[in-house]
Amino acid sequence: KQYRRSELEMMLARHPNECMRCEVSGQCKLQDMVQEERLEEKWPKIERGHGTSEDHGGEHALVDHSSPAISRDMSKCVECGLCVDACGEQGQKLNVIGFGERGFGTLPITVFDQPLKETGCISCGQCTLRCPVGALTERPDWQRILDVLDSRRRT
């Protein structure tokens, strides 16, 4: 039980505290475990990676909205590997997502760390279904619909 608490605390140290704005709030497995263990944030936050796919230089991009169907925010990732399995040999066999780096810097990244739209991703959504914390989510079209409605153009 103590080991589980320690692991959860380490995950929280690398996970952003933005649960209220997260797409999977209320359906997040990490959120459930934290509530079950009644943890409080007491570890200092540990920064990871580097911004968006357009501005990374040497470090892995954490945020990628290049795909029309899938959004990636790897700052939320807990390195469970479920997305890697869903895209790899146990799933779609596309291997678009795989682990990069080793040890503390381990992170699921795309092939050659490219934006998702520049890979062989077919936007099947299997990785988004398996992700327990909202690091990979389906892109909702509601914002685009609101933009069209606000423009008052006929299409």
PDB file of C-alpha atoms in Angstrom:
ATOM      1  CA  LYS A   1       0.000   0.000   0.000  1.00  0.00           C
ATOM      2  CA  GLN A   2       2.843   2.388   0.822  1.00  0.00           C
ATOM      3  CA  TYR A   3       4.524   1.578  -2.512  1.00  0.00           C
ATOM      4  CA  ARG A   4       1.320   2.466  -4.372  1.00  0.00           C
ATOM      5  CA  ARG A   5       1.097   5.781  -2.506  1.00  0.00           C
ATOM      6  CA  SER A   6       4.713   6.611  -3.349  1.00  0.00           C
ATOM      7  CA  GLU A   7       4.192   5.799  -7.033  1.00  0.00           C
ATOM      8  CA  LEU A   8       1.051   7.943  -7.145  1.00  0.00           C
ATOM      9  CA  GLU A   9       2.889  10.836  -5.513  1.00  0.00           C
ATOM     10  CA  MET A  10       5.644  10.593  -8.123  1.00  0.00           C
ATOM     11  CA  MET A  11       3.059  10.551 -10.927  1.00  0.00           C
ATOM     12  CA  LEU A  12       1.395  13.626  -9.452  1.00  0.00           C
ATOM     13  CA  ALA A  13       4.716  15.453  -9.367  1.00  0.00           C
ATOM     14  CA  ARG A  14       4.927  15.162 -13.168  1.00  0.00           C
ATOM     15  CA  HIS A  15       1.225  15.577 -13.896  1.00  0.00           C
ATOM     16  CA  PRO A  16      -0.353  19.031 -14.318  1.00  0.00           C
ATOM     17  CA  ASN A  17      -2.994  19.981 -11.789  1.00  0.00           C
ATOM     18  CA  GLU A  18      -5.616  21.023 -14.350  1.00  0.00           C
ATOM     19  CA  CYS A  19      -8.294  18.443 -13.635  1.00  0.00           C
ATOM     20  CA  MET A  20     -11.127  20.978 -13.790  1.00  0.00           C
ATOM     21  CA  ARG A  21     -10.223  21.908 -17.387  1.00  0.00           C
ATOM     22  CA  CYS A  22      -9.317  18.409 -18.555  1.00  0.00           C
ATOM     23  CA  GLU A  23     -11.427  16.647 -21.182  1.00  0.00           C
ATOM     24  CA  VAL A  24     -11.541  13.423 -19.183  1.00  0.00           C
ATOM     25  CA  SER A  25     -12.258  14.904 -15.758  1.00  0.00           C
ATOM     26  CA  GLY A  26     -14.462  12.473 -13.864  1.00  0.00           C
ATOM     27  CA  GLN A  27     -13.350   9.549 -16.043  1.00  0.00           C
ATOM     28  CA  CYS A  28      -9.631   9.730 -15.267  1.00  0.00           C
ATOM     29  CA  LYS A  29      -8.095   6.652 -13.664  1.00  0.00           C
ATOM     30  CA  LEU A  30      -5.339   8.717 -12.040  1.00  0.00           C
ATOM     31  CA  GLN A  31      -7.947  11.024 -10.528  1.00  0.00           C
ATOM     32  CA  ASP A  32      -9.803   7.988  -9.187  1.00  0.00           C
ATOM     33  CA  MET A  33      -6.662   6.513  -7.590  1.00  0.00           C
ATOM     34  CA  VAL A  34      -5.697   9.837  -6.004  1.00  0.00           C
ATOM     35  CA  GLN A  35      -9.163  10.189  -4.498  1.00  0.00           C
ATOM     36  CA  GLU A  36      -9.125   6.578  -3.319  1.00  0.00           C
ATOM     37  CA  GLU A  37      -5.758   7.068  -1.575  1.00  0.00           C
ATOM     38  CA  ARG A  38      -6.756  10.567  -0.344  1.00  0.00           C
ATOM     39  CA  LEU A  39      -3.480  12.053  -1.536  1.00  0.00           C
ATOM     40  CA  GLU A  40      -2.582  15.697  -1.376  1.00  0.00           C
ATOM     41  CA  GLU A  41      -0.064  17.444  -3.546  1.00  0.00           C
ATOM     42  CA  LYS A  42       3.079  17.714  -1.515  1.00  0.00           C
ATOM     43  CA  TRP A  43       5.833  17.062  -4.039  1.00  0.00           C
ATOM     44  CA  PRO A  44       7.338  19.866  -6.114  1.00  0.00           C
ATOM     45  CA  LYS A  45       6.267  19.884  -9.746  1.00  0.00           C
ATOM     46  CA  ILE A  46       8.767  18.455 -12.223  1.00  0.00           C
ATOM     47  CA  GLU A  47       8.758  20.046 -15.683  1.00  0.00           C
ATOM     48  CA  ARG A  48       8.836  17.757 -18.710  1.00  0.00           C
ATOM     49  CA  GLY A  49       9.579  18.139 -22.380  1.00  0.00           C
ATOM     50  CA  HIS A  50       9.135  21.369 -24.252  1.00  0.00           C
ATOM     51  CA  GLY A  51       5.947  23.181 -25.343  1.00  0.00           C
ATOM     52  CA  THR A  52       4.380  22.493 -28.704  1.00  0.00           C
ATOM     53  CA  SER A  53       5.450  20.533 -31.777  1.00  0.00           C
ATOM     54  CA  GLU A  54       6.400  23.777 -33.570  1.00  0.00           C
ATOM     55  CA  ASP A  55       8.846  25.105 -30.988  1.00  0.00           C
ATOM     56  CA  HIS A  56      10.787  22.132 -29.660  1.00  0.00           C
ATOM     57  CA  GLY A  57      14.492  22.031 -30.126  1.00  0.00           C
ATOM     58  CA  GLY A  58      16.202  18.947 -28.780  1.00  0.00           C
ATOM     59  CA  GLU A  59      13.456  17.978 -26.362  1.00  0.00           C
ATOM     60  CA  HIS A  60      10.215  16.182 -27.082  1.00  0.00           C
ATOM     61  CA  ALA A  61       7.138  18.214 -27.896  1.00  0.00           C
ATOM     62  CA  LEU A  62       4.466  17.769 -25.247  1.00  0.00           C
ATOM     63  CA  VAL A  63       1.486  19.308 -27.051  1.00  0.00           C
ATOM     64  CA  ASP A  64       0.437  18.436 -30.590  1.00  0.00           C
ATOM     65  CA  HIS A  65      -2.844  19.502 -32.168  1.00  0.00           C
ATOM     66  CA  SER A  66      -1.747  18.879 -35.759  1.00  0.00           C
ATOM     67  CA  SER A  67      -4.020  15.876 -36.323  1.00  0.00           C
ATOM     68  CA  PRO A  68      -7.607  16.593 -37.357  1.00  0.00           C
ATOM     69  CA  ALA A  69      -8.838  13.791 -35.074  1.00  0.00           C
ATOM     70  CA  ILE A  70      -6.448  13.391 -32.112  1.00  0.00           C
ATOM     71  CA  SER A  71      -4.993  15.851 -29.601  1.00  0.00           C
ATOM     72  CA  ARG A  72      -1.827  15.002 -27.686  1.00  0.00           C
ATOM     73  CA  ASP A  73      -0.838  16.586 -24.375  1.00  0.00           C
ATOM     74  CA  MET A  74       2.016  14.501 -23.056  1.00  0.00           C
ATOM     75  CA  SER A  75       2.377  16.639 -19.934  1.00  0.00           C
ATOM     76  CA  LYS A  76      -0.570  14.571 -18.645  1.00  0.00           C
ATOM     77  CA  CYS A  77       1.039  11.240 -19.568  1.00  0.00           C
ATOM     78  CA  VAL A  78       1.814   8.724 -16.815  1.00  0.00           C
ATOM     79  CA  GLU A  79       3.889   6.427 -19.083  1.00  0.00           C
ATOM     80  CA  CYS A  80       1.525   3.477 -18.734  1.00  0.00           C
ATOM     81  CA  GLY A  81       2.243   2.316 -22.296  1.00  0.00           C
ATOM     82  CA  LEU A  82      -1.367   1.558 -23.201  1.00  0.00           C
ATOM     83  CA  CYS A  83      -1.225   3.903 -26.221  1.00  0.00           C
ATOM     84  CA  VAL A  84       1.995   2.248 -27.398  1.00  0.00           C
ATOM     85  CA  ASP A  85       0.304  -1.163 -27.147  1.00  0.00           C
ATOM     86  CA  ALA A  86      -2.823   0.075 -28.973  1.00  0.00           C
ATOM     87  CA  CYS A  87      -0.744   1.389 -31.863  1.00  0.00           C
ATOM     88  CA  GLY A  88       1.850  -1.390 -31.813  1.00  0.00           C
ATOM     89  CA  GLU A  89       1.960  -5.139 -32.184  1.00  0.00           C
ATOM     90  CA  GLN A  90      -0.878  -5.772 -29.711  1.00  0.00           C
ATOM     91  CA  GLY A  91      -3.214  -3.402 -31.536  1.00  0.00           C
ATOM     92  CA  GLN A  92      -3.254  -1.703 -34.932  1.00  0.00           C
ATOM     93  CA  LYS A  93       0.328  -2.724 -35.814  1.00  0.00           C
ATOM     94  CA  LEU A  94       1.116   0.770 -37.124  1.00  0.00           C
ATOM     95  CA  ASN A  95       3.784   1.629 -34.536  1.00  0.00           C
ATOM     96  CA  VAL A  96       3.195   5.370 -34.890  1.00  0.00           C
ATOM     97  CA  ILE A  97       3.595   5.829 -31.123  1.00  0.00           C
ATOM     98  CA  GLY A  98       6.491   4.313 -29.228  1.00  0.00           C
ATOM     99  CA  PHE A  99       8.605   4.996 -26.174  1.00  0.00           C
ATOM    100  CA  GLY A 100      11.423   7.492 -26.528  1.00  0.00           C
ATOM    101  CA  GLU A 101      14.315   7.929 -24.106  1.00  0.00           C
ATOM    102  CA  ARG A 102      14.985   5.760 -21.091  1.00  0.00           C
ATOM    103  CA  GLY A 103      14.642   6.040 -17.350  1.00  0.00           C
ATOM    104  CA  PHE A 104      13.215   9.278 -15.993  1.00  0.00           C
ATOM    105  CA  GLY A 105      12.851  10.825 -19.466  1.00  0.00           C
ATOM    106  CA  THR A 106      10.714   7.985 -20.870  1.00  0.00           C
ATOM    107  CA  LEU A 107       7.771   9.315 -22.835  1.00  0.00           C
ATOM    108  CA  PRO A 108       5.517   7.962 -25.600  1.00  0.00           C
ATOM    109  CA  ILE A 109       6.452   9.887 -28.738  1.00  0.00           C
ATOM    110  CA  THR A 110       5.554   9.665 -32.415  1.00  0.00           C
ATOM    111  CA  VAL A 111       7.835   8.254 -35.087  1.00  0.00           C
ATOM    112  CA  PHE A 112      10.945  10.467 -35.225  1.00  0.00           C
ATOM    113  CA  ASP A 113       9.111  12.838 -32.846  1.00  0.00           C
ATOM    114  CA  GLN A 114       7.129  14.306 -35.749  1.00  0.00           C
ATOM    115  CA  PRO A 115       3.743  16.009 -35.436  1.00  0.00           C
ATOM    116  CA  LEU A 116       0.989  13.390 -35.581  1.00  0.00           C
ATOM    117  CA  LYS A 117      -0.305  14.560 -38.965  1.00  0.00           C
ATOM    118  CA  GLU A 118       3.109  13.874 -40.525  1.00  0.00           C
ATOM    119  CA  THR A 119       3.177  10.231 -39.406  1.00  0.00           C
ATOM    120  CA  GLY A 120       1.374   7.148 -40.699  1.00  0.00           C
ATOM    121  CA  CYS A 121      -1.423   7.655 -38.150  1.00  0.00           C
ATOM    122  CA  ILE A 122      -4.812   6.678 -39.579  1.00  0.00           C
ATOM    123  CA  SER A 123      -6.738   8.439 -36.760  1.00  0.00           C
ATOM    124  CA  CYS A 124      -8.383   5.197 -35.655  1.00  0.00           C
ATOM    125  CA  GLY A 125      -8.655   6.504 -32.086  1.00  0.00           C
ATOM    126  CA  GLN A 126      -7.510   3.299 -30.365  1.00  0.00           C
ATOM    127  CA  CYS A 127      -4.841   5.198 -28.434  1.00  0.00           C
ATOM    128  CA  THR A 128      -7.427   7.721 -27.198  1.00  0.00           C
ATOM    129  CA  LEU A 129      -9.688   4.923 -26.006  1.00  0.00           C
ATOM    130  CA  ARG A 130      -6.879   3.307 -24.014  1.00  0.00           C
ATOM    131  CA  CYS A 131      -5.362   6.468 -22.481  1.00  0.00           C
ATOM    132  CA  PRO A 132      -6.424   6.570 -18.818  1.00  0.00           C
ATOM    133  CA  VAL A 133      -5.501  10.215 -18.118  1.00  0.00           C
ATOM    134  CA  GLY A 134      -6.426  12.343 -21.141  1.00  0.00           C
ATOM    135  CA  ALA A 135      -2.951  12.723 -22.627  1.00  0.00           C
ATOM    136  CA  LEU A 136      -4.468  11.491 -25.906  1.00  0.00           C
ATOM    137  CA  THR A 137      -8.020  12.607 -26.658  1.00  0.00           C
ATOM    138  CA  GLU A 138     -10.311  12.781 -29.639  1.00  0.00           C
ATOM    139  CA  ARG A 139     -10.556  16.307 -30.992  1.00  0.00           C
ATOM    140  CA  PRO A 140     -14.040  17.652 -30.540  1.00  0.00           C
ATOM    141  CA  ASP A 141     -15.548  19.675 -33.373  1.00  0.00           C
ATOM    142  CA  TRP A 142     -17.672  21.886 -31.121  1.00  0.00           C
ATOM    143  CA  GLN A 143     -15.198  24.808 -31.287  1.00  0.00           C
ATOM    144  CA  ARG A 144     -15.184  24.758 -35.080  1.00  0.00           C
ATOM    145  CA  ILE A 145     -18.992  24.649 -35.097  1.00  0.00           C
ATOM    146  CA  LEU A 146     -19.172  27.636 -32.750  1.00  0.00           C
ATOM    147  CA  ASP A 147     -16.789  29.566 -35.010  1.00  0.00           C
ATOM    148  CA  VAL A 148     -19.041  28.916 -38.022  1.00  0.00           C
ATOM    149  CA  LEU A 149     -22.139  29.937 -36.061  1.00  0.00           C
ATOM    150  CA  ASP A 150     -20.452  33.116 -34.819  1.00  0.00           C
ATOM    151  CA  SER A 151     -19.404  34.090 -38.348  1.00  0.00           C
ATOM    152  CA  ARG A 152     -23.069  33.997 -39.443  1.00  0.00           C
ATOM    153  CA  ARG A 153     -22.004  32.699 -42.870  1.00  0.00           C
ATOM    154  CA  ARG A 154     -24.151  30.337 -44.832  1.00  0.00           C
ATOM    155  CA  THR A 155     -22.369  27.219 -45.916  1.00  0.00           C
TER     156      THR A 155
END
